[in-house]
Coordinates of C-alpha atoms and ligand atoms in Angstrom, one line a residue:
X83 CA -6.6 1.4 4.8
X84 CA -5.9 3.5 7.9
X85 CA -3.1 6.1 7.6
X86 CA 0.3 5.1 8.9
X87 CA 1.2 7.1 12.0
X88 CA 4.7 6.6 13.5
X89 CA 6.6 8.3 16.3
X90 CA 10.0 8.9 17.7
X91 CA 9.9 9.1 21.4
X92 CA 13.3 10.0 22.8
X93 CA 14.1 10.6 26.5
X94 CA 16.1 13.8 26.6
X95 CA 18.8 12.5 28.9
X96 CA 22.4 12.7 27.9
X97 CA 23.0 13.3 24.2
X98 CA 21.7 11.6 21.1
X99 CA 24.2 9.5 19.2
X100 CA 23.9 7.6 15.9
X101 CA 22.4 4.5 17.5
X102 CA 19.6 6.6 19.1
X103 CA 18.8 8.6 16.0
X104 CA 18.4 5.5 13.9
X105 CA 15.2 5.0 16.0
X106 CA 14.0 8.3 14.5
X107 CA 15.1 7.5 10.9
X108 CA 13.2 4.3 10.6
X109 CA 9.8 5.5 11.7
X110 CA 10.4 8.7 9.7
X111 CA 11.2 6.7 6.6
X112 CA 8.3 4.4 7.1
X113 CA 5.9 7.3 7.5
X114 CA 7.3 8.9 4.4
X115 CA 7.2 5.7 2.4
X116 CA 3.5 5.3 3.2
X117 CA 2.3 8.9 3.0
X118 CA 1.9 8.7 6.7
X119 CA 2.4 11.0 9.6
X120 CA 5.6 11.2 11.7
X121 CA 5.3 12.4 15.3
X122 CA 7.9 13.6 17.7
X123 CA 7.3 13.0 21.4
X124 CA 9.7 14.0 24.1
X125 CA 9.6 11.6 27.0
X126 CA 10.8 13.9 29.7
X127 CA 9.1 12.4 32.8
X128 CA 12.5 11.6 34.3
X129 CA 12.8 15.2 35.6
X130 CA 16.2 14.7 37.2
X131 CA 17.9 13.3 34.1
X132 CA 16.0 15.3 31.4
X133 CA 17.3 18.6 30.1
X134 CA 16.5 21.3 27.6
X135 CA 20.0 21.0 26.3
X136 CA 19.4 17.4 25.4
X137 CA 16.1 18.3 23.7
X138 CA 17.9 20.9 21.7
X139 CA 20.4 18.4 20.4
X140 CA 17.6 16.0 19.4
X141 CA 15.8 18.8 17.5
X142 CA 19.1 20.0 15.9
X143 CA 20.2 16.5 14.9
X144 CA 16.8 15.7 13.4
X145 CA 16.7 18.9 11.5
X146 CA 20.1 18.4 10.2
X147 CA 19.3 14.9 9.0
X148 CA 16.0 16.1 7.5
X149 CA 13.9 13.9 9.7
X150 CA 11.1 16.5 9.9
X151 CA 8.1 15.7 12.0
X152 CA 4.6 16.4 11.1
X153 CA 3.2 16.6 14.6
X154 CA 4.7 17.6 17.9
X155 CA 7.1 17.9 19.6
X156 CA 4.7 16.7 22.4
X157 CA 6.2 16.8 25.9
X158 CA 5.0 14.2 28.3
X159 CA 5.4 16.6 31.3
X160 CA 2.8 18.8 29.7
X161 CA 0.3 15.9 29.3
X162 CA 0.2 14.9 33.0
X163 CA -3.4 16.0 33.4
X164 CA -4.4 13.8 30.5
X165 CA -2.7 10.8 32.0
X166 CA -4.3 11.3 35.3
X167 CA -7.7 11.7 33.7
X168 CA -7.2 8.2 32.0
X169 CA -6.1 6.8 35.3
X170 CA -9.3 8.1 36.9
X171 CA -11.4 6.6 34.2
X172 CA -9.7 3.2 34.6
X173 CA -10.2 3.4 38.3
X174 CA -13.9 4.2 37.9
X175 CA -14.2 1.1 35.6
X176 CA -12.3 -1.1 38.0
X177 CA -9.4 -1.7 35.6
X178 CA -6.9 -0.6 38.2
X179 CA -6.9 -0.7 42.0
X180 CA -5.2 0.9 45.0
X181 CA -2.5 -1.1 46.6
X182 CA -1.4 -0.2 50.2
X183 CA 1.5 -2.5 50.5
X184 CA 4.4 -0.7 52.0
X185 CA 7.9 -0.9 50.6
X186 CA 9.0 -2.8 53.7
X187 CA 6.3 -5.4 53.0
X188 CA 7.2 -5.5 49.3
X189 CA 10.9 -6.1 50.3
X190 CA 9.9 -8.9 52.7
X191 CA 7.7 -10.5 50.0
X192 CA 10.6 -10.3 47.5
X193 CA 13.0 -11.9 50.0
X194 CA 10.6 -14.7 50.7
X195 CA 10.1 -15.4 47.0
X196 CA 13.8 -15.4 46.3
X197 CA 14.4 -17.7 49.3
X198 CA 11.9 -20.1 47.7
X199 CA 13.6 -19.7 44.3
X200 CA 10.5 -18.0 42.9
X201 CA 10.5 -15.1 40.5
X202 CA 9.9 -11.9 42.6
X203 CA 6.5 -10.5 41.8
X204 CA 3.7 -8.7 43.4
X205 CA 1.4 -11.3 44.9
X206 CA -2.0 -9.6 44.4
X207 CA -2.7 -8.9 48.1
X208 CA -4.8 -5.8 47.2
X209 CA -6.2 -7.0 44.0
X210 CA -10.0 -7.0 44.3
X211 CA -11.7 -10.2 43.2
X212 CA -15.4 -11.2 43.6
X213 CA -15.9 -12.8 47.0
X214 CA -12.4 -11.8 48.3
X215 CA -12.0 -9.7 51.4
X216 CA -9.3 -7.2 51.2
X217 CA -7.1 -6.3 54.2
X218 CA -8.1 -3.2 56.2
X219 CA -6.9 0.0 54.6
X220 CA -4.0 1.4 56.7
X221 CA -4.6 4.9 58.0
X222 CA -2.7 7.8 56.5
X223 CA -1.2 5.8 53.7
X224 CA -1.4 6.9 50.1
X225 CA -1.7 3.9 47.8
X226 CA 0.0 3.2 44.5
X227 CA -2.4 2.2 41.7
X228 CA -1.9 -1.1 40.0
X229 CA -3.2 -2.4 36.7
X230 CA -5.3 -5.5 36.9
X231 CA -3.3 -7.5 34.5
X232 CA -5.4 -10.3 32.8
X233 CA -4.8 -13.7 34.4
X234 CA -4.3 -16.8 32.4
X235 CA -3.7 -16.8 28.6
X236 CA -0.9 -14.9 27.0
X237 CA 0.0 -11.8 25.1
X238 CA 1.1 -12.5 21.5
X239 CA 2.3 -10.2 18.8
X240 CA 4.0 -10.5 15.4
X241 CA 7.1 -8.4 15.8
X242 CA 8.3 -7.0 12.5
X243 CA 11.9 -7.8 13.5
X244 CA 11.7 -10.6 16.0
X245 CA 8.8 -12.6 14.6
X246 CA 6.1 -14.1 16.9
X247 CA 6.5 -13.3 20.5
X248 CA 4.3 -14.8 23.2
X249 CA 4.4 -13.9 26.8
X250 CA 2.3 -15.7 29.4
X251 CA 0.2 -13.4 31.5
X252 CA 1.4 -15.3 34.5
X253 CA 4.8 -13.7 34.0
X254 CA 3.4 -10.2 34.3
X255 CA 2.4 -9.0 37.7
X256 CA 0.0 -6.1 38.3
X257 CA 2.1 -3.1 37.2
X258 CA 2.2 0.1 39.2
X259 CA 0.7 2.7 36.9
X260 CA 0.6 5.7 39.3
X261 CA 2.7 6.5 42.3
X262 CA 1.2 7.6 45.6
X263 CA -0.6 11.0 45.4
X264 CA 1.1 13.8 47.2
X265 CA 0.6 14.1 51.0
X266 CA -2.5 16.2 51.7
X267 CA -3.9 15.8 48.2
X268 CA -7.6 14.9 48.1
X269 CA -7.1 12.6 45.0
X270 CA -5.9 9.1 45.1
X271 CA -4.2 9.5 41.7
X272 CA -0.5 10.3 41.9
X273 CA 2.1 10.7 39.1
X274 CA 1.6 8.1 36.4
X275 CA 4.5 5.8 35.6
X276 CA 6.5 5.6 32.4
X277 CA 4.7 2.6 30.7
X278 CA 1.4 4.1 31.3
X279 CA 2.2 7.4 29.8
X280 CA 3.6 5.7 26.7
X281 CA 0.3 3.7 26.3
X282 CA -1.9 6.8 26.6
X283 CA 0.3 8.7 24.2
X284 CA 0.3 5.9 21.6
X285 CA -3.5 5.7 21.9
X286 CA -4.1 9.4 21.8
X287 CA -1.7 10.0 18.9
X288 CA -3.2 7.1 17.0
X289 CA 0.1 5.4 16.5
X290 CA -0.2 2.5 14.0
X291 CA 3.4 1.3 14.0
X292 CA 5.8 1.4 17.0
X293 CA 9.3 1.2 15.7
X294 CA 11.8 1.4 18.6
X295 CA 14.8 -0.1 20.2
X296 CA 14.6 -3.6 21.5
X297 CA 15.5 -2.5 25.0
X298 CA 11.7 -1.9 25.2
X299 CA 10.6 -5.3 24.2
X300 CA 9.9 -6.3 27.8
X301 CA 7.5 -3.4 28.2
X302 CA 5.5 -4.4 25.2
X303 CA 3.3 -7.1 26.7
X304 CA 2.4 -4.8 29.5
X305 CA 1.6 -2.0 27.2
X306 CA -0.5 -4.2 25.0
X307 CA -2.6 -5.4 28.0
X308 CA -3.2 -1.8 29.1
X309 CA -4.1 -0.7 25.6
X310 CA -6.6 -3.6 25.3
X311 CA -8.1 -2.7 28.7
X312 CA -8.6 0.8 27.2
X313 CA -10.5 -0.8 24.3
X314 CA -7.6 -0.3 21.8
X315 CA -6.2 -2.7 19.3
X316 CA -2.4 -2.7 19.7
X317 CA -0.3 -1.2 16.9
X318 CA 2.3 -3.1 14.8
X319 CA 5.6 -3.4 16.7
X320 CA 9.1 -3.5 15.3
X321 CA 11.8 -3.8 17.9
X322 CA 15.2 -2.8 16.4
X323 CA 18.3 -4.6 17.6
X324 CA 20.9 -2.4 19.4
X325 CA 23.7 -0.7 17.6
X326 CA 27.1 -1.8 18.7
X327 CA 30.3 0.3 18.6
X328 CA 33.4 -0.8 16.8
X329 CA 34.5 -2.7 20.0
X330 CA 31.2 -4.7 20.0
X331 CA 29.8 -2.9 23.0
X332 CA 26.4 -1.2 23.1
X333 CA 26.8 2.2 21.6
X334 CA 26.7 4.8 24.3
X335 CA 28.3 8.0 25.4
X336 CA 30.1 6.2 28.1
X337 CA 31.6 4.0 25.4
X338 CA 32.9 6.9 23.4
X339 CA 29.9 7.5 21.0
X340 CA 29.7 11.0 19.5
X341 CA 26.7 13.2 19.5
X342 CA 24.9 13.2 16.1
X343 CA 25.6 16.9 15.6
X344 CA 29.3 16.2 15.8
X345 CA 29.1 14.4 12.5
X346 CA 27.6 17.6 11.1
X347 CA 30.5 19.6 12.6
X348 CA 33.0 17.1 11.1
X349 CA 31.5 17.8 7.7
X350 CA 29.6 14.7 6.9
X351 CA 26.7 15.1 4.5
X352 CA 23.3 14.5 6.0
X353 CA 22.4 12.2 3.2
X354 CA 25.4 10.1 3.8
X355 CA 24.6 9.6 7.4
X356 CA 21.0 8.8 6.5
X357 CA 22.2 6.2 4.0
X358 CA 24.7 4.7 6.5
X359 CA 22.2 4.5 9.3
X360 CA 19.5 3.1 7.0
X361 CA 21.8 0.2 6.1
X362 CA 22.8 -0.4 9.7
X363 CA 19.7 -2.6 10.3
X364 CA 17.8 -2.6 7.1
X365 CA 18.5 -3.6 3.5
X366 CA 17.3 -3.3 0.0
X367 CA 18.9 -6.1 -1.9
X368 CA 22.6 -5.5 -2.3
X369 CA 22.2 -1.7 -2.5
X370 CA 24.8 0.1 -0.4
X371 CA 24.5 3.6 -1.7
X372 CA 21.2 5.3 -2.2
X373 CA 19.6 8.7 -2.0
X374 CA 17.1 9.9 0.5
X375 CA 14.4 9.7 -2.3
X376 CA 15.3 6.0 -2.9
X377 CA 15.2 5.2 0.8
X378 CA 11.7 6.7 1.1
X379 CA 10.6 4.8 -2.0
X380 CA 12.0 1.5 -0.8
X381 CA 11.7 1.5 3.0
X382 CA 9.5 -1.1 4.6
X383 CA 9.4 -3.2 7.8
X384 CA 10.0 -6.5 6.0
X385 CA 13.7 -6.2 5.6
X386 CA 14.8 -5.1 9.0
X387 CA 17.9 -7.0 10.2
X388 CA 17.6 -9.3 13.2
X389 CA 21.1 -9.0 14.5
X390 CA 22.7 -6.0 16.1
X391 CA 24.3 -3.5 13.6
X392 CA 27.9 -2.7 14.3
X393 CA 29.2 0.8 13.7
X394 CA 32.1 0.8 11.3
X395 CA 33.9 4.1 10.8
X396 CA 35.7 3.0 7.7
X397 CA 32.4 2.0 6.1
X398 CA 30.9 5.3 7.1
X399 CA 33.8 7.2 5.4
X400 CA 33.3 5.1 2.3
X401 CA 29.6 5.8 2.2
X402 CA 30.3 9.5 2.8
X403 CA 32.8 9.5 -0.1
X404 CA 30.3 8.1 -2.5
X405 CA 27.8 10.8 -1.5
X406 CA 30.4 13.5 -1.9
X407 CA 31.1 12.3 -5.5
X408 CA 27.5 12.9 -6.5
X409 CA 26.6 15.8 -4.2
X410 CA 25.2 18.9 -5.7
X411 CA 28.0 21.5 -6.2
X412 CA 25.8 24.4 -5.0
X413 CA 25.2 22.5 -1.7
X414 CA 28.9 21.8 -1.3
X415 CA 29.8 25.4 -2.0
X416 CA 27.5 26.5 0.7
X417 CA 28.9 24.0 3.2
X418 CA 32.5 24.9 2.3
X419 CA 31.7 28.6 2.8
X420 CA 30.3 27.7 6.2
X421 CA 33.4 25.8 7.1
X422 CA 35.6 28.7 6.1
X423 CA 33.4 31.2 8.0
X424 CA 33.9 29.1 11.2
X425 CA 37.6 29.1 10.6
X426 CA 37.6 32.9 10.1
X427 CA 38.8 32.5 6.5
X428 CA 37.8 35.5 4.4
X429 CA 36.3 34.3 1.1
X430 CA 37.2 36.6 -1.7
X431 CA 34.2 38.2 -3.5
X432 CA 35.3 36.6 -6.8
X433 CA 34.6 33.2 -5.2
X434 CA 31.3 34.2 -3.6
X435 CA 29.9 35.6 -6.8
X436 CA 29.1 33.3 -9.7
X437 CA 29.8 29.6 -9.7
X438 CA 33.6 29.6 -9.2
X439 CA 33.4 28.0 -5.8
X440 CA 31.0 25.4 -7.2
X441 CA 33.5 24.6 -10.0
X442 CA 36.2 24.1 -7.3
X443 CA 34.0 21.8 -5.4
X444 CA 33.3 19.8 -8.5
X445 CA 37.0 19.4 -9.2
X446 CA 38.0 18.2 -5.7
X447 CA 35.0 16.5 -4.2
X448 CA 36.0 13.0 -5.5
X449 CA 38.9 13.1 -3.1
X450 CA 36.9 13.8 0.0
X451 CA 34.6 12.1 2.5
X452 CA 33.6 15.3 4.2
X453 CA 33.1 19.0 3.5
X454 CA 35.8 19.7 6.1
X455 CA 38.3 17.8 3.9
X456 CA 37.0 19.7 0.9
X457 CA 37.4 23.0 2.6
X458 CA 41.0 21.9 3.5
X459 CA 41.7 21.1 -0.2
X460 CA 40.2 24.4 -1.4
X461 CA 42.2 26.4 1.1
X462 CA 44.9 26.9 -1.5
X463 CA 42.4 29.2 -3.3
X464 CA 41.8 31.5 -0.3
X465 CA 45.0 31.4 1.7
X466 CA 48.8 31.4 1.0
X467 CA 50.4 28.0 0.8
X468 CA 53.7 26.6 1.9
X469 CA 54.9 23.3 0.6
X470 CA 57.3 21.3 2.9
X471 CA 60.8 22.8 2.5
X472 CA 62.4 19.4 1.7
X473 CA 60.0 18.7 -1.1
X474 CA 60.5 22.1 -2.5
X475 CA 64.3 21.7 -2.4
X476 CA 64.0 18.3 -4.1
X477 CA 61.6 19.3 -6.9
X478 CA 62.2 23.0 -7.6
X479 CA 65.8 22.4 -8.7
X480 CA 68.1 24.9 -10.4
X481 CA 67.6 22.8 -13.5
X482 CA 63.9 23.3 -13.6
X483 CA 63.7 26.9 -12.4
X484 CA 64.2 28.3 -15.9
X485 CA 61.3 26.2 -17.2
X486 CA 59.1 27.5 -14.3
X487 CA 60.0 31.1 -15.2
X488 CA 59.2 30.4 -18.9
X489 CA 55.9 29.0 -17.9
X490 CA 55.1 32.0 -15.8
X491 CA 55.9 34.2 -18.8
X492 CA 53.6 32.2 -21.1
X493 CA 50.8 32.3 -18.6
X494 CA 51.0 36.1 -18.4
X495 CA 49.5 36.3 -21.9
X496 CA 47.7 33.0 -22.3
X497 CA 43.9 33.0 -22.4
X498 CA 42.9 32.0 -18.8
X499 CA 41.2 28.7 -19.3
X500 CA 42.1 25.0 -18.9
X501 CA 43.0 24.4 -22.6
X502 CA 45.2 27.4 -22.9
X503 CA 47.0 26.6 -19.7
X504 CA 47.5 23.1 -20.9
X505 CA 49.0 24.4 -24.1
X506 CA 51.4 26.7 -22.2
X507 CA 52.6 23.8 -20.1
X508 CA 53.1 21.6 -23.2
X509 CA 55.0 24.4 -25.0
X510 CA 57.2 24.8 -22.0
X511 CA 58.1 21.2 -21.6
X512 CA 58.7 21.0 -25.3
X513 CA 61.0 24.0 -25.1
X514 CA 63.1 22.6 -22.3
X515 CA 62.9 18.9 -23.4
X516 CA 61.6 17.7 -20.0
X517 CA 58.8 15.4 -19.0
X518 CA 55.4 16.5 -17.8
X519 CA 55.9 15.6 -14.1
X520 CA 59.3 17.4 -14.0
X521 CA 57.3 20.6 -14.5
X522 CA 53.9 19.7 -13.1
X523 CA 55.1 18.7 -9.7
X524 CA 57.1 21.8 -8.9
X525 CA 54.2 23.9 -10.2
X526 CA 51.8 22.1 -7.9
X527 CA 54.2 22.5 -4.9
X528 CA 54.6 26.3 -5.6
X529 CA 50.9 27.1 -6.4
X530 CA 49.0 24.5 -4.4
X531 CA 51.4 23.7 -1.6
X532 CA 51.2 20.0 -2.3
X533 CA 52.5 17.6 -5.0
X534 CA 49.3 15.8 -5.7
X535 CA 46.2 17.5 -7.1
X536 CA 43.6 16.8 -9.8
X537 CA 44.8 17.7 -13.3
X538 CA 47.1 20.7 -13.0
X539 CA 45.7 22.7 -15.8
X540 CA 42.2 22.4 -14.4
X541 CA 43.5 23.3 -10.9
X542 CA 45.3 26.4 -12.1
X543 CA 42.4 27.6 -14.2
X544 CA 40.4 28.2 -11.1
X545 CA 43.0 30.5 -9.6
X546 CA 43.3 34.2 -10.4
X547 CA 46.0 34.5 -13.0
X548 CA 48.0 36.9 -10.9
X549 CA 48.1 34.5 -7.9
X550 CA 49.5 31.8 -10.0
X551 CA 52.2 33.9 -11.6
X552 CA 53.1 35.4 -8.2
X553 CA 53.4 31.9 -6.6
X554 CA 55.5 30.6 -9.5
X555 CA 57.9 33.5 -9.2
X556 CA 58.1 33.5 -5.5
Ligands
LIG2 N1 11.7 7.0 25.6 C1 12.2 5.8 25.2 C2 13.7 5.8 24.9 O1 14.2 6.9 24.7 C3 11.5 5.2 23.9 C4 10.1 4.7 24.2 C5 9.4 4.2 23.1 O2 9.8 4.3 21.9 O3 8.3 3.6 23.3 O4 14.3 4.8 25.0

């Protein structure tokens, strides 16, 4: 069997959002699932709209999500000579031809066709045929080059998402594959057009599976015809339905989509985003939560969804929460440290060393969807806290103050671990004849700055003893 070779071919215009990057995830996962090769190709031929900043966001987003490529990035602008070489070869073989129709003539043709209620299309005036006399070549005009699309018959492919697609060749006119050469150039070959560059790239890069957005489905029959003219068998195609935003519009920057890297900055785990995006257009039975390794083990092109996936923030948060629960504590500790570093929070050496921060992450991660939230929770360990004054007044009453003082005294000499702290709390509530929450809630407010936390003994054990006593006595 030939080796699977897939590609992600973004145009670096604007920024890359979740809907776009899904078109990287699927070919990546398919290549990984089949021990194949994943190629990154930057389609930067639209020079006005392309930017290095957009390329950087693509590279950063892919790196963050772990969608590492094996070959590339290849930049189309750097491959122009190669495209022109293929144009020249096709010209030599009579597979393409010069067309001198001016834009005024093309406009007039289109108007005539529209008036006759016909579909506007190039009429083949300059297409050479045996026995046909072509019009005289106008002086000083640089032609475009058109592809001699096959006449009659149809283009058929089995799309992995859409099923069998058949397009009659009569619907496809002779596509312009190169613009007019520059004034004064001695070559007839100008800048190749988008569809042509894609075909040459897919051919040269040996792409076996084209997995891309279905906004390209209309290009496919043209690309297949050009590939065949070049003596190539077309790859397998899978055209993914669009991703819609929560309002049901096509996801786009204009409609409020966020750049992929913003999810990183908001503290989402890369594996959670990968999981969420994988499910937004593909399924493995009823599995909602899976790891990257499981995705790579399971991914195939046979369970791609046919209808548009709709982004759902609440579901993303839920998926993110599930991943936080099982995330590696060492990874979380690293991400929380990065969060703090960004906020200018100094992390005490006692946390940096050893696995203390990891233990904190383990204790609080169940409550969070993101590492930003986790860093917020763990703030109590690195910065002073202030519970809302009203809550303090309601909970830290004169009646309970002696119990708090007694607990502080017990904690001065208790062994500093969860069990001993638990014993000190129990002894204190026993001594004062109060119930657990009557002591635990004020203690939380004073030490943690909030009334709800995981089990109070576990939370306290992760503080330095002195900090706890100081906050209880404050
Ligand atoms: N550059 C195209 C885009 O960003 C993708 C082309 C392709 O995958 O064939 O939409």
